PDB file of C-alpha atoms in Angstrom:
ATOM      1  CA  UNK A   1       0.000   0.000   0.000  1.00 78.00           C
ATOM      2  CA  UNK A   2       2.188   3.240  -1.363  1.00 89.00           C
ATOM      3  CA  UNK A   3       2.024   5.901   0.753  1.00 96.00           C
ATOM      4  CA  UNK A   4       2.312   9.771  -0.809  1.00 97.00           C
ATOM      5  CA  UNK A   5       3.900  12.799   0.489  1.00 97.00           C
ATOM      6  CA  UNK A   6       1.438  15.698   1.271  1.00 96.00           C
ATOM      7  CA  UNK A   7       3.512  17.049  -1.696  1.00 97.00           C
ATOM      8  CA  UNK A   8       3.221  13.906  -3.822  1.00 97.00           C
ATOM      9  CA  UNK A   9      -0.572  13.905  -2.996  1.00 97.00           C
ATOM     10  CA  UNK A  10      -0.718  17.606  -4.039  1.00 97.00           C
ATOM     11  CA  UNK A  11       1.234  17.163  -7.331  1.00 97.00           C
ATOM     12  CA  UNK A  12      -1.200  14.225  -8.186  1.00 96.00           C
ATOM     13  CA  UNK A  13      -4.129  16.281  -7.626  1.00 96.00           C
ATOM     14  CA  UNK A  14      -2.607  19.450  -9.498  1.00 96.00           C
ATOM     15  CA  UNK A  15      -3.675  21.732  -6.630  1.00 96.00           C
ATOM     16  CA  UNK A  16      -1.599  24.320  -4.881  1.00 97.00           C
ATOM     17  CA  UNK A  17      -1.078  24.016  -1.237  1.00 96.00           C
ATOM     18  CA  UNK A  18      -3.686  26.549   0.357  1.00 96.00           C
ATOM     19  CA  UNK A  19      -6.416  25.004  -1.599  1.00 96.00           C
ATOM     20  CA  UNK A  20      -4.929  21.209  -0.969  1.00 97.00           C
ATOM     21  CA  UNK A  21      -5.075  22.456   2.883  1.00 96.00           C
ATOM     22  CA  UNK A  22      -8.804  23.234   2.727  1.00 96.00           C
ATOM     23  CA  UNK A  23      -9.517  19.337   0.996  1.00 95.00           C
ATOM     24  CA  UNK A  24      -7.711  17.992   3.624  1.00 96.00           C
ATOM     25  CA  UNK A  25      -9.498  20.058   6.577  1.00 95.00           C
ATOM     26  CA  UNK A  26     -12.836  19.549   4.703  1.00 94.00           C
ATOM     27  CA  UNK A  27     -13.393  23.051   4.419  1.00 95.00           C
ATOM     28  CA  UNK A  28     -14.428  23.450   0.881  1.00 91.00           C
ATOM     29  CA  UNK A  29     -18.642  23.023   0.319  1.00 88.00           C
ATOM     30  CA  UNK A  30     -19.892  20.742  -2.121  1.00 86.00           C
ATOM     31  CA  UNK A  31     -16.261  18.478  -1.532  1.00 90.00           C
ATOM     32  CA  UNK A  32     -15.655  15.535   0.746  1.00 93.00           C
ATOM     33  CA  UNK A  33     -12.204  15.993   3.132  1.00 95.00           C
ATOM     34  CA  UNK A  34      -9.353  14.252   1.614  1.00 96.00           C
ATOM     35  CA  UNK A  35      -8.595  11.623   4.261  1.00 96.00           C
ATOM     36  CA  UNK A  36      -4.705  11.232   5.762  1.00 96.00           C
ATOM     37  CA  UNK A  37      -2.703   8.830   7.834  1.00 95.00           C
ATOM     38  CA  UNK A  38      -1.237  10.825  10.768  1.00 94.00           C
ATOM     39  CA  UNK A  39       1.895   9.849  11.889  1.00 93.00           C
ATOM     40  CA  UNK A  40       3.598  12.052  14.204  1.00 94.00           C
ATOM     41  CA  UNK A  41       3.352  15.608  12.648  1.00 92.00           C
ATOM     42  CA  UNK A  42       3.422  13.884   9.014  1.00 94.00           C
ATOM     43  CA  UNK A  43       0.436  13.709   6.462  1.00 95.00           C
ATOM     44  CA  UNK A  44       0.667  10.863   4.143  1.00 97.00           C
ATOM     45  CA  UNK A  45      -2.219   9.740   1.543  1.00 98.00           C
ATOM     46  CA  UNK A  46      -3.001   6.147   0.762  1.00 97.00           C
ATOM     47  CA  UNK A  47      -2.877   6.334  -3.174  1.00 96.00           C
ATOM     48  CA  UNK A  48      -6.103   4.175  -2.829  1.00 96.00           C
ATOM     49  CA  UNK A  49      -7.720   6.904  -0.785  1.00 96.00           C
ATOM     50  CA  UNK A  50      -6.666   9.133  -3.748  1.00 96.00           C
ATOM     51  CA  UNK A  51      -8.048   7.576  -6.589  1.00 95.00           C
ATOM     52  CA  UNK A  52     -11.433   6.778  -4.310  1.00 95.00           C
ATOM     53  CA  UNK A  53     -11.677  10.688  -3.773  1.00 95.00           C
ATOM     54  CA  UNK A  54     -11.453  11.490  -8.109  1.00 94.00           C
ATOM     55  CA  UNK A  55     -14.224   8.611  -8.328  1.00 93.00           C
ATOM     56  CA  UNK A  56     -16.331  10.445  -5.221  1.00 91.00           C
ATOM     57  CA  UNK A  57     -16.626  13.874  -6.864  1.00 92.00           C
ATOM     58  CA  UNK A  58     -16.077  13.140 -10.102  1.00 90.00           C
ATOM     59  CA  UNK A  59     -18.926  15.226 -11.938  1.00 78.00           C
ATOM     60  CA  UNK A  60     -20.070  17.140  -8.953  1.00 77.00           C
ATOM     61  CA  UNK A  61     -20.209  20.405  -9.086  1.00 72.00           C
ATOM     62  CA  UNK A  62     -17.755  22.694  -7.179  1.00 62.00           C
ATOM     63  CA  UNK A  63     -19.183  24.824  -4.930  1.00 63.00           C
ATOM     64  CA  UNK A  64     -16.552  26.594  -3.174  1.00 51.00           C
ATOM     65  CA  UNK A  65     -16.449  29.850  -1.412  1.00 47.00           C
ATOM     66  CA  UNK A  66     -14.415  32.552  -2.584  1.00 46.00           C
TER      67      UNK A  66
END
């Protein structure tokens, strides 16, 4: 099970890293949080969880808050 980097994770979604912040504090409406593994003060993403997270909002509309 590969593990990615917070910056691995962001590179694979092609987001920059105050918007990848809100996913992963579930603070943008309309999206699901992007889940992590904790371990100490590291974030790492299960590329599973990653690919299950495209499928989840894949045709929703975004409705974030500017």
């Amino acid at each position: 099970m590969p593990l990615l980097t917070r910056e691995e994770a962001m590179n694979r979604l092609r987001l920059r890293s105050s918007h990848f912040s809100k996913l992963v504090n579930g603070r943008i409406k309309g999206l699901p949080e992007l889940k992590a593994v904790k371990i100490d003060r590291r974030q790492l993403f299960r590329e599973e969880t990653i690919e299950q997270w495209i499928v989840d909002v894949e045709g929703r509309p975004c409705k974030a808050a500017h």
